[in-house]
Amino acid sequence: MDFMYESLESLESKIKNKEVKPSELVKSSFDRIKATDEKVGSFISLTEELAYNQAKVLDEKQAKNEFSGKLFGIPMGIKDNIVTKNIETTCASKILQGFNPIYDATVMTKLNAENPILIGKLNMDEFAMGGSTETSYYKLTRNPHDLDAVPGGSSGGSASAIAAGQVSFTLGSDTGGSVRQPASYCGIVGLKPTYGRVSRFGLVAFASSLDQIGPMTRTVKDNAKVLEIISGLDENDMTSAPVNVPKFSEIITGDIKGMKIALPKEYFGDGVDEEVKASVLEGVKYLESQGAIVEEVSLPNTAYSIETYYIIASAEASSNLSRFDGIRYGYRSENATNLEEVYKKTRGEGFGAEVKRRIMLGTYVLSSGYYDAYYKKAQKVRTLIKEDFDKIFAEYDVVIGPTAPTVAFNIGEEITDPITMYANDILTIPVNMAGLPAISIPCGFKGKRPIGMQIIGKPFAESTIYDVAYNFENYFNLHNKKIEL
């Protein structure tokens, strides 16, 4: 049976009623991976022995009616930049090949307390730098809906694993759209939480002021359930926020009557595919029929978001990635004859082209004589982008637009053109710049390739986003679609 296409609520019920064992769910997951992953390429590594051993323990607990945890026996996959104790974590980079962390990320500690079963680590763009999962050192990941297309990035493996029915839920990370854009391309649900909602401790840093871990699932309620588990204040992360964590999955009603929806004209302008526009606007029209009030607004500084993002993100990346030097862990060049060569050759051989490009850009904008002209100015524009949203959210509950300007593009089509690749993030980047929560949900197709609708909310108003998304999901119902591979 295709258990991985069922909701978490359905699987939880079947486990408690002893209609299925955790070991059977694990077998279903691995069977699906073995049947499909040669084509799709979602996973960098599998934890098969560990998973079956854990399933055996949970089978015994099930037999004794000793159920503990909200995700008891549910198979999951984790993006390979989230550290997992004694399980290789590579960030899809040669430089971290063979790195086995000695601790778990906070999100892993929180998940493990609820007894899901880890199936493996998921492919991604190297160090989360990319929008197609084509910069991975290890393998290529394809879009399950159309194997000629990219799955998006950088959390492409996390999205394709859900779309292909390989696991029940995954975690990704989102620095400029890396949960939402692949969710859009693969026709699943992906949430970027408010900055500070989820601890970043144990997430290998790309850009510390932008990164957030987010859940990727088949349904909105599943997404809400995972978010409530991984959220909360963490003493190991000074940027995690001391705010209440609602039981998101239990308070979803889908009631949007009287809710005010803002449509930014900049999100429907030049460069956005006409079929993508039409599909999102049709979805908005449906929401209006459900009692929502829809009005056009302007977010004028959206036009500067890409340039601003790539200055700030690259600057932070150049700092964060300086630790990978071949001395303490990971890859070390065998061709070095002195300490300086160890640094140079290790980093030259260990990092891929896109990572090097961003390190060099970041080092440049932080250098003497250029800091004020680029980095400082970018931070000022970032403030303007946030203020745009502040003005809108003084009057509106959510902002809605396309998640990405187009559907998934073909493999190999844009990887050699970084400017075009970067432009794909124009609708997701402003959310990270402002630290806001946003979700991507499927709202249509162009041919075989899914279209995503993005719903952006006020800080820490994920429950409002979920209500809108849940209402729409019940109308569109894409989560029941199974893909034949």
mmCIF file of C-alpha atoms in Angstrom, residues 282-461:
data_model
loop_
_atom_site.group_PDB
_atom_site.id
_atom_site.type_symbol
_atom_site.label_atom_id
_atom_site.label_comp_id
_atom_site.label_asym_id
_atom_site.label_seq_id
_atom_site.Cartn_x
_atom_site.Cartn_y
_atom_site.Cartn_z
ATOM 1 C CA GLU A 282 -8.328 32.087 -9.885
ATOM 2 C CA GLY A 283 -7.385 30.799 -6.429
ATOM 3 C CA VAL A 284 -7.751 34.275 -4.955
ATOM 4 C CA LYS A 285 -11.165 34.577 -6.593
ATOM 5 C CA TYR A 286 -12.188 31.381 -4.816
ATOM 6 C CA LEU A 287 -10.979 32.784 -1.481
ATOM 7 C CA GLU A 288 -13.048 35.894 -2.168
ATOM 8 C CA SER A 289 -16.079 33.656 -2.650
ATOM 9 C CA GLN A 290 -15.412 32.285 0.838
ATOM 10 C CA GLY A 291 -15.893 35.727 2.366
ATOM 11 C CA ALA A 292 -12.391 37.199 2.138
ATOM 12 C CA ILE A 293 -11.906 40.823 1.093
ATOM 13 C CA VAL A 294 -9.301 41.192 -1.675
ATOM 14 C CA GLU A 295 -7.574 44.454 -2.636
ATOM 15 C CA GLU A 296 -4.562 45.387 -4.750
ATOM 16 C CA VAL A 297 -1.601 46.958 -2.944
ATOM 17 C CA SER A 298 1.989 47.954 -3.689
ATOM 18 C CA LEU A 299 5.274 46.669 -2.240
ATOM 19 C CA PRO A 300 7.543 49.077 -4.135
ATOM 20 C CA ASN A 301 10.905 47.929 -2.776
ATOM 21 C CA THR A 302 10.360 44.387 -4.068
ATOM 22 C CA ALA A 303 12.275 45.554 -7.153
ATOM 23 C CA TYR A 304 15.478 45.783 -5.110
ATOM 24 C CA SER A 305 15.138 42.518 -3.202
ATOM 25 C CA ILE A 306 17.395 40.285 -5.320
ATOM 26 C CA GLU A 307 20.374 42.631 -5.299
ATOM 27 C CA THR A 308 19.926 43.312 -1.586
ATOM 28 C CA TYR A 309 19.585 39.633 -0.734
ATOM 29 C CA TYR A 310 22.650 38.465 -2.634
ATOM 30 C CA ILE A 311 24.831 41.114 -0.986
ATOM 31 C CA ILE A 312 23.658 40.292 2.550
ATOM 32 C CA ALA A 313 23.415 36.512 2.124
ATOM 33 C CA SER A 314 26.802 36.252 0.417
ATOM 34 C CA ALA A 315 28.439 38.437 3.068
ATOM 35 C CA GLU A 316 27.113 36.197 5.830
ATOM 36 C CA ALA A 317 28.070 33.076 3.861
ATOM 37 C CA SER A 318 31.667 34.231 3.445
ATOM 38 C CA SER A 319 31.881 34.558 7.216
ATOM 39 C CA ASN A 320 30.029 31.344 8.084
ATOM 40 C CA LEU A 321 31.946 29.164 5.635
ATOM 41 C CA SER A 322 35.368 30.354 6.802
ATOM 42 C CA ARG A 323 35.332 27.519 9.362
ATOM 43 C CA PHE A 324 35.725 24.875 6.641
ATOM 44 C CA ASP A 325 39.493 24.857 6.409
ATOM 45 C CA GLY A 326 40.555 21.200 6.462
ATOM 46 C CA ILE A 327 41.861 21.399 10.022
ATOM 47 C CA ARG A 328 39.112 20.228 12.357
ATOM 48 C CA TYR A 329 36.740 18.062 10.316
ATOM 49 C CA GLY A 330 35.671 17.165 6.819
ATOM 50 C CA TYR A 331 37.757 17.002 3.649
ATOM 51 C CA ARG A 332 41.465 17.921 3.662
ATOM 52 C CA SER A 333 43.529 18.232 0.498
ATOM 53 C CA GLU A 334 46.295 15.662 0.134
ATOM 54 C CA ASN A 335 48.231 17.950 -2.213
ATOM 55 C CA ALA A 336 49.267 20.557 0.370
ATOM 56 C CA THR A 337 52.882 20.959 1.509
ATOM 57 C CA ASN A 338 52.390 23.696 4.124
ATOM 58 C CA LEU A 339 49.635 25.226 6.265
ATOM 59 C CA GLU A 340 48.727 27.956 3.786
ATOM 60 C CA GLU A 341 48.304 25.363 1.040
ATOM 61 C CA VAL A 342 46.124 23.246 3.337
ATOM 62 C CA TYR A 343 43.671 26.146 3.549
ATOM 63 C CA LYS A 344 43.825 27.123 -0.111
ATOM 64 C CA LYS A 345 43.770 23.660 -1.670
ATOM 65 C CA THR A 346 41.184 22.228 0.754
ATOM 66 C CA ARG A 347 38.753 25.059 0.051
ATOM 67 C CA GLY A 348 39.588 25.147 -3.659
ATOM 68 C CA GLU A 349 38.998 21.411 -4.060
ATOM 69 C CA GLY A 350 36.214 21.033 -1.483
ATOM 70 C CA PHE A 351 33.796 23.787 -2.509
ATOM 71 C CA GLY A 352 31.802 23.814 -5.742
ATOM 72 C CA ALA A 353 31.589 26.706 -8.203
ATOM 73 C CA GLU A 354 28.412 28.319 -6.817
ATOM 74 C CA VAL A 355 29.686 28.283 -3.237
ATOM 75 C CA LYS A 356 32.984 29.837 -4.339
ATOM 76 C CA ARG A 357 31.093 32.503 -6.292
ATOM 77 C CA ARG A 358 29.116 33.552 -3.229
ATOM 78 C CA ILE A 359 32.112 33.451 -0.878
ATOM 79 C CA MET A 360 34.030 35.729 -3.240
ATOM 80 C CA LEU A 361 31.087 38.110 -3.637
ATOM 81 C CA GLY A 362 30.558 38.207 0.126
ATOM 82 C CA THR A 363 34.224 38.816 0.864
ATOM 83 C CA TYR A 364 34.249 41.635 -1.684
ATOM 84 C CA VAL A 365 31.232 43.495 -0.285
ATOM 85 C CA LEU A 366 32.669 43.265 3.255
ATOM 86 C CA SER A 367 36.120 44.471 2.251
ATOM 87 C CA SER A 368 37.603 47.860 3.105
ATOM 88 C CA GLY A 369 36.344 50.540 0.767
ATOM 89 C CA TYR A 370 33.275 48.574 -0.345
ATOM 90 C CA TYR A 371 31.491 47.853 2.954
ATOM 91 C CA ASP A 372 29.628 51.195 3.028
ATOM 92 C CA ALA A 373 28.881 51.189 -0.685
ATOM 93 C CA TYR A 374 27.376 47.701 -0.761
ATOM 94 C CA TYR A 375 26.777 45.898 2.539
ATOM 95 C CA LYS A 376 25.697 48.903 4.603
ATOM 96 C CA LYS A 377 23.453 50.178 1.823
ATOM 97 C CA ALA A 378 21.915 46.708 1.390
ATOM 98 C CA GLN A 379 21.002 46.645 5.079
ATOM 99 C CA LYS A 380 19.244 50.000 4.671
ATOM 100 C CA VAL A 381 17.249 48.686 1.709
ATOM 101 C CA ARG A 382 16.389 45.593 3.742
ATOM 102 C CA THR A 383 14.791 47.913 6.294
ATOM 103 C CA LEU A 384 12.749 49.546 3.531
ATOM 104 C CA ILE A 385 11.524 46.123 2.348
ATOM 105 C CA LYS A 386 10.416 45.293 5.895
ATOM 106 C CA GLU A 387 8.693 48.664 6.239
ATOM 107 C CA ASP A 388 6.733 47.962 3.026
ATOM 108 C CA PHE A 389 5.276 44.866 4.690
ATOM 109 C CA ASP A 390 4.671 46.681 7.986
ATOM 110 C CA LYS A 391 2.486 49.231 6.181
ATOM 111 C CA ILE A 392 0.470 46.520 4.418
ATOM 112 C CA PHE A 393 -0.006 44.435 7.565
ATOM 113 C CA ALA A 394 -1.363 47.445 9.421
ATOM 114 C CA GLU A 395 -4.488 46.978 7.270
ATOM 115 C CA TYR A 396 -4.407 43.420 5.876
ATOM 116 C CA ASP A 397 -4.231 39.905 7.334
ATOM 117 C CA VAL A 398 -2.251 38.157 4.593
ATOM 118 C CA VAL A 399 -0.450 38.921 1.348
ATOM 119 C CA ILE A 400 -0.972 36.502 -1.556
ATOM 120 C CA GLY A 401 0.884 36.026 -4.837
ATOM 121 C CA PRO A 402 2.681 33.363 -6.847
ATOM 122 C CA THR A 403 5.468 31.498 -5.058
ATOM 123 C CA ALA A 404 7.709 31.561 -8.129
ATOM 124 C CA PRO A 405 7.443 33.497 -11.410
ATOM 125 C CA THR A 406 7.335 30.277 -13.454
ATOM 126 C CA VAL A 407 6.828 26.562 -13.071
ATOM 127 C CA ALA A 408 9.884 24.306 -12.745
ATOM 128 C CA PHE A 409 12.404 24.802 -15.543
ATOM 129 C CA ASN A 410 14.289 22.033 -17.351
ATOM 130 C CA ILE A 411 17.372 20.385 -15.871
ATOM 131 C CA GLY A 412 20.492 22.097 -17.227
ATOM 132 C CA GLU A 413 18.520 25.052 -18.580
ATOM 133 C CA GLU A 414 19.665 27.742 -16.123
ATOM 134 C CA ILE A 415 22.566 26.286 -14.124
ATOM 135 C CA THR A 416 25.172 28.118 -16.234
ATOM 136 C CA ASP A 417 23.316 31.444 -15.965
ATOM 137 C CA PRO A 418 23.413 32.544 -12.302
ATOM 138 C CA ILE A 419 21.613 35.858 -12.925
ATOM 139 C CA THR A 420 18.565 34.106 -14.402
ATOM 140 C CA MET A 421 18.708 31.507 -11.628
ATOM 141 C CA TYR A 422 18.783 34.208 -8.947
ATOM 142 C CA ALA A 423 15.791 35.986 -10.543
ATOM 143 C CA ASN A 424 13.612 32.942 -9.798
ATOM 144 C CA ASP A 425 13.667 33.965 -6.114
ATOM 145 C CA ILE A 426 12.252 37.466 -6.557
ATOM 146 C CA LEU A 427 8.878 36.577 -4.975
ATOM 147 C CA THR A 428 10.247 34.593 -2.035
ATOM 148 C CA ILE A 429 13.300 36.645 -0.992
ATOM 149 C CA PRO A 430 11.364 39.651 0.467
ATOM 150 C CA VAL A 431 9.783 37.359 3.074
ATOM 151 C CA ASN A 432 13.189 36.326 4.427
ATOM 152 C CA MET A 433 14.437 39.914 4.344
ATOM 153 C CA ALA A 434 11.494 40.924 6.558
ATOM 154 C CA GLY A 435 11.606 37.815 8.792
ATOM 155 C CA LEU A 436 7.982 36.918 8.004
ATOM 156 C CA PRO A 437 6.187 33.545 7.816
ATOM 157 C CA ALA A 438 4.977 32.299 4.423
ATOM 158 C CA ILE A 439 3.605 29.094 2.956
ATOM 159 C CA SER A 440 3.497 27.695 -0.562
ATOM 160 C CA ILE A 441 0.537 25.526 -1.510
ATOM 161 C CA PRO A 442 -0.306 24.000 -4.899
ATOM 162 C CA CYS A 443 -2.928 25.890 -6.901
ATOM 163 C CA GLY A 444 -2.722 24.499 -10.434
ATOM 164 C CA PHE A 445 -0.634 23.045 -13.235
ATOM 165 C CA LYS A 446 1.030 24.173 -16.419
ATOM 166 C CA GLY A 447 1.161 20.936 -18.348
ATOM 167 C CA LYS A 448 2.551 18.375 -15.912
ATOM 168 C CA ARG A 449 4.325 20.953 -13.771
ATOM 169 C CA PRO A 450 2.705 22.341 -10.582
ATOM 170 C CA ILE A 451 2.048 26.006 -9.792
ATOM 171 C CA GLY A 452 2.396 27.337 -6.245
ATOM 172 C CA MET A 453 0.466 30.043 -4.406
ATOM 173 C CA GLN A 454 2.348 31.915 -1.667
ATOM 174 C CA ILE A 455 0.499 33.161 1.428
ATOM 175 C CA ILE A 456 2.505 35.598 3.572
ATOM 176 C CA GLY A 457 1.525 36.514 7.115
ATOM 177 C CA LYS A 458 2.349 38.845 9.983
ATOM 178 C CA PRO A 459 5.188 37.873 12.350
ATOM 179 C CA PHE A 460 4.258 34.754 14.322
ATOM 180 C CA ALA A 461 0.824 34.576 12.634
#
